[in-house]
Coordinates of N, CA and C in Angstrom, one line a residue:
X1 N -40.1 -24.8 95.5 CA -39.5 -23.7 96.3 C -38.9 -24.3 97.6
X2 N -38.0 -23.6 97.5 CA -36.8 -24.2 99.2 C -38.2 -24.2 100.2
X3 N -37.8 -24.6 101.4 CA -38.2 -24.2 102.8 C -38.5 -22.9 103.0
X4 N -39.2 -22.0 102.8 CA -39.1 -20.6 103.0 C -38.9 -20.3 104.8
X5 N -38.9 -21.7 105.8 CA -38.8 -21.3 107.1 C -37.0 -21.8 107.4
X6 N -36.4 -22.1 106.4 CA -34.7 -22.1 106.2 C -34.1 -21.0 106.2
X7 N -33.2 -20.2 107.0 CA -32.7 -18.9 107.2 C -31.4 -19.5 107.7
X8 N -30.7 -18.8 106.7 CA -28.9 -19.3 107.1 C -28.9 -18.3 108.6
X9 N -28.6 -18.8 109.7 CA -28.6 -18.4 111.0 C -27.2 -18.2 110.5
X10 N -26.1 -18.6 110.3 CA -24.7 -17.8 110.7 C -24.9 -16.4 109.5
X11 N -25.7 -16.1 109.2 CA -26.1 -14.9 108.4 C -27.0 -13.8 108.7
X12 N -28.1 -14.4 109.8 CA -28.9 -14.1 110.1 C -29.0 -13.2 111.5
X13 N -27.7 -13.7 112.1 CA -27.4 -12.8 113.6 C -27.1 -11.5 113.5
X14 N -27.8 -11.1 113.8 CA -27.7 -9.6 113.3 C -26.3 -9.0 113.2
X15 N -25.6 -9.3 114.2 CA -23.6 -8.4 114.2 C -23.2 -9.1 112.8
X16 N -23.5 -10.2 112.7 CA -23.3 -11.4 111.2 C -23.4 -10.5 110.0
X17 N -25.0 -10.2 110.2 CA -25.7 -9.4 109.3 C -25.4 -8.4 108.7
X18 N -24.4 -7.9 109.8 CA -23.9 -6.0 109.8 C -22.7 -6.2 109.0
X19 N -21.6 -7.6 109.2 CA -20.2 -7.3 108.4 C -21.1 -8.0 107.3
X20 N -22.0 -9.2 106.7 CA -22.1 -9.6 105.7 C -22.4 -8.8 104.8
X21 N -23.5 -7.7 104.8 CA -23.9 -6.5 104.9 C -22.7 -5.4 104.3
X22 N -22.2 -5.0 105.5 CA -21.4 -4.2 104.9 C -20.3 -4.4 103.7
X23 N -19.5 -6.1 103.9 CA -18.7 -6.5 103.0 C -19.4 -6.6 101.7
X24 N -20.8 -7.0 101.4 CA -21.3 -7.3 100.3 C -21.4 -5.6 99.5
X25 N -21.0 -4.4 100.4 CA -21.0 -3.2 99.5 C -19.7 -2.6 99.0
X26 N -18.8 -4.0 99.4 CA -17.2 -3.4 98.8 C -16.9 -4.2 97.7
X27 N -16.1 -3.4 96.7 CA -16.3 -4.5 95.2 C -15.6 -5.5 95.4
X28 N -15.9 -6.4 94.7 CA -15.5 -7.7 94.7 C -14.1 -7.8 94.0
X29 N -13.3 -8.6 95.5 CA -11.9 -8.3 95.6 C -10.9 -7.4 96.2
X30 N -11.7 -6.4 96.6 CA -11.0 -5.9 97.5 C -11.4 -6.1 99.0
X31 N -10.9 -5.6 99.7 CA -10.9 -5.7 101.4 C -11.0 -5.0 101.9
X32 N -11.6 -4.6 103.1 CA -12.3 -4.0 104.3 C -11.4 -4.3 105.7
X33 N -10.5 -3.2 106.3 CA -9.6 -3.4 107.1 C -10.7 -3.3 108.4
X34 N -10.2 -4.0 109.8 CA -11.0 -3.8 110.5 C -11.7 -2.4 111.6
X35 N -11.0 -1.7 111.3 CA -11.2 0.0 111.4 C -12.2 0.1 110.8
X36 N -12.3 -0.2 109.6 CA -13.6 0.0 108.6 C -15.0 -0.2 108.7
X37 N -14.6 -1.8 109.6 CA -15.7 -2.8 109.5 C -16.5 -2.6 110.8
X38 N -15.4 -2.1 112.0 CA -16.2 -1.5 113.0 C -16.8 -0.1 113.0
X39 N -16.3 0.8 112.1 CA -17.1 1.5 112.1 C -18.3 1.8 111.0
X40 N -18.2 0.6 110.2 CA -19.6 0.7 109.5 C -20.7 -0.6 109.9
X41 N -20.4 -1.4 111.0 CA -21.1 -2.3 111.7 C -21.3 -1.5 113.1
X42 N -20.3 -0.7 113.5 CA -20.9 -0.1 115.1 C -20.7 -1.2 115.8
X43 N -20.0 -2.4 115.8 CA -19.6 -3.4 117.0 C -18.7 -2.8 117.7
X44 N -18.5 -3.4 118.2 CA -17.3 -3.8 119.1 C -15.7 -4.3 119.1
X45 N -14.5 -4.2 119.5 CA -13.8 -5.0 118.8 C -13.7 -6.2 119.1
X46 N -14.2 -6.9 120.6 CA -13.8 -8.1 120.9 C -15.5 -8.6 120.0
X47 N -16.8 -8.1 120.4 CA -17.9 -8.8 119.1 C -17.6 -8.6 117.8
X48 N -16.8 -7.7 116.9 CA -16.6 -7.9 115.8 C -15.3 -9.2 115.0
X49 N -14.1 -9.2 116.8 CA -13.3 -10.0 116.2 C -14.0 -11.8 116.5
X50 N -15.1 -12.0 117.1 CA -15.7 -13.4 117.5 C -16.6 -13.7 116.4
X51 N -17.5 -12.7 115.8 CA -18.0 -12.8 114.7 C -17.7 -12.9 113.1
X52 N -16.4 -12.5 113.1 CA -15.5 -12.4 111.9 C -14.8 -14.2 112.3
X53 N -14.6 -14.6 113.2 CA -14.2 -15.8 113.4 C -15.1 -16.9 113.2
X54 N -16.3 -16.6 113.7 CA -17.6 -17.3 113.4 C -17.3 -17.3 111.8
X55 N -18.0 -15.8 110.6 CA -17.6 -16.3 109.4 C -16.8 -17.0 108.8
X56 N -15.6 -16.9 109.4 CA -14.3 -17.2 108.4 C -14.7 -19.0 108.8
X57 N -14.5 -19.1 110.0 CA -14.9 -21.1 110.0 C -15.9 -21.6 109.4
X58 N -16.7 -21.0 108.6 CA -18.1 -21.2 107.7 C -17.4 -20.9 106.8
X59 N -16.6 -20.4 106.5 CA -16.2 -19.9 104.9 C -17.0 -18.6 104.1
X60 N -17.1 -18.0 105.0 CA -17.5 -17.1 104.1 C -17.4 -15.8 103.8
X61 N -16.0 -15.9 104.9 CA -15.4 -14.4 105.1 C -14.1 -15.2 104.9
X62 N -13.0 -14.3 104.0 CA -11.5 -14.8 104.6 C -10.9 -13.4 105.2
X63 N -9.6 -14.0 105.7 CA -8.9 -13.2 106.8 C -7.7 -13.2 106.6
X64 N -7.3 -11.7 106.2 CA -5.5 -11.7 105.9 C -5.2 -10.3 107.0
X65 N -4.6 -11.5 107.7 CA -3.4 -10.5 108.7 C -2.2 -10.3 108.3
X66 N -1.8 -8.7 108.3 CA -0.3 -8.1 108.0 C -0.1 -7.3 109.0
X67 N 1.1 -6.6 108.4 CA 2.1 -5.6 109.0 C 1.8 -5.0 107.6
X68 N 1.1 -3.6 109.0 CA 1.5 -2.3 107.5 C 2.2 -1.3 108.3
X69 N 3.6 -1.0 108.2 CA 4.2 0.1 108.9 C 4.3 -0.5 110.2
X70 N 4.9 -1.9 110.8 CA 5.4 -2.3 111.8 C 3.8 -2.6 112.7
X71 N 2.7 -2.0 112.1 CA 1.8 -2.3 112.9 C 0.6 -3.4 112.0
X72 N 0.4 -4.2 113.2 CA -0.7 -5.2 112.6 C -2.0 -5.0 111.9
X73 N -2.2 -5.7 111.3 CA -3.7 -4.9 110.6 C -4.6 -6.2 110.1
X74 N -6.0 -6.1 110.1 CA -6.6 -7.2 109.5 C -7.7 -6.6 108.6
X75 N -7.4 -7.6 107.5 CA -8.2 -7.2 106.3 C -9.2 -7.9 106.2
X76 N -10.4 -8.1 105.6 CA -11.7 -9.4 105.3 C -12.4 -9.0 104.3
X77 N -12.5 -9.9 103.7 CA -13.5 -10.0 102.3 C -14.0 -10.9 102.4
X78 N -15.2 -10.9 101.4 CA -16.4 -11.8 101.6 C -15.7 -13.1 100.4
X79 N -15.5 -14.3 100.9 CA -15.7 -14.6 99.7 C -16.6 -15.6 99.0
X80 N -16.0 -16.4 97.5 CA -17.3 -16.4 96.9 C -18.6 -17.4 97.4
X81 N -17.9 -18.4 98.4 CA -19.3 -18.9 99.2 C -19.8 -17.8 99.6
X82 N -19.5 -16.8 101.0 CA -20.3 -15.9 101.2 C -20.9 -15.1 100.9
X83 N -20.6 -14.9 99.3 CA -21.6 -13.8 98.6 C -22.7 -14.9 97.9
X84 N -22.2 -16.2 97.3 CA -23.6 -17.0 97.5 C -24.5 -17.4 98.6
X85 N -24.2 -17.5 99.8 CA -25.0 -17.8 101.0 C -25.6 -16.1 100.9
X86 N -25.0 -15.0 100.9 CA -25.9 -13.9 101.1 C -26.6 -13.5 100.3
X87 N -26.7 -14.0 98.7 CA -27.7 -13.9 98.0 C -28.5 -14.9 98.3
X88 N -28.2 -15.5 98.6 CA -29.5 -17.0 99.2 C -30.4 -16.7 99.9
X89 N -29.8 -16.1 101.2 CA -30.7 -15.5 102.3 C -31.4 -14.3 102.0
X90 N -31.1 -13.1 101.1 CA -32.0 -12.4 100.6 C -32.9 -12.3 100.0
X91 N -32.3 -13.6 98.8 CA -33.6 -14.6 98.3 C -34.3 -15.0 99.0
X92 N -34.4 -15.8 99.9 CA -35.1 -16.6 100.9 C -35.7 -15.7 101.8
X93 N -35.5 -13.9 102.3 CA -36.2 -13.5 103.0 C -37.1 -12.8 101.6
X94 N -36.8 -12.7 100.6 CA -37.5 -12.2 99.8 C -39.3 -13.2 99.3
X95 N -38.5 -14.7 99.4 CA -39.4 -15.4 99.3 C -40.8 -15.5 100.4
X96 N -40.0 -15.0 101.8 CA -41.0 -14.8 103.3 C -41.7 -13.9 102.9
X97 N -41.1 -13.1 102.5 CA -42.3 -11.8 102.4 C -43.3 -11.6 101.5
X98 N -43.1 -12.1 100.4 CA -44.5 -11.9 98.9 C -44.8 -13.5 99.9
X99 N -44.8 -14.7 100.3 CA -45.9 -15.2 101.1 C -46.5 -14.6 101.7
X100 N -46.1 -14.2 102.8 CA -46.7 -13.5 103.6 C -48.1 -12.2 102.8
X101 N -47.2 -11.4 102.1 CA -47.7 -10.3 101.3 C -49.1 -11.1 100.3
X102 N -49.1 -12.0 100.0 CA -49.9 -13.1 99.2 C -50.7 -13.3 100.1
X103 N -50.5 -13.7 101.1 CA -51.4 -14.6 102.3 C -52.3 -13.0 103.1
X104 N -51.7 -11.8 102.8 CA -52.5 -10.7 103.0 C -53.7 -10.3 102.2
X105 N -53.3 -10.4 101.0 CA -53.9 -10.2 99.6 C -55.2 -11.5 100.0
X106 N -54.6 -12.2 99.7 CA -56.0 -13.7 100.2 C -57.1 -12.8 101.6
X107 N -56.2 -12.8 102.2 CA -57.4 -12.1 103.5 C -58.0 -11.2 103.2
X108 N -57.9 -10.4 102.5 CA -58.3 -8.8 102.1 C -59.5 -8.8 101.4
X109 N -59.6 -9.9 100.5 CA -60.4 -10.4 99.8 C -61.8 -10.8 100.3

């Protein structure tokens, strides 16, 4: 078994948490404009645009900026590294917990 005390920290920050989170409930391949992302994360725009920058330099978010109707717009999807790192980390807190949940069971005893 991995390190169960290994937690992808650029996953793990909770604002991180909220677009990895939210992106991992849009199907795969499409995009999430940033209107979207703030309002189903509840950031901020300057913390959602520093954390979306955080992902994308890890790879695990990409970033397509256009023009829709003369006005700018930014799209993000997860991609396929970051839907592997975020199944990793759910595995991995999944792993914390039945420890832990095991290490109760033993006490109880």
């Amino acid at each position: 078994m991995e390190d169960p005390a290994y937690i992808d920290i650029m996953i793990h920050e909770p604002a991180r948490l909220k677009i990895m989170s939210s992106l991992m409930g849009i199907s795969e391949g499409d995009m999430a404009d940033f209107s979207l992302l703030k309002k189903l994360t509840g950031l901020s725009d300057g913390n959602l645009s520093v954390q979306l920058r955080r992902l994308e330099d890890c790879g695990y978010v990409l970033i397509d900026k256009r023009f829709v109707g003369r006005k700018p717009k930014t799209f993000v999807s997860i991609s396929d590294r970051g839907r592997r790192a975020f199944y990793s980390y759910v595995d991995t807190l999944e792993k914390i917990i039945n420890a832990a949940t095991e290490n109760q069971k033993k006490d109880v005893k």
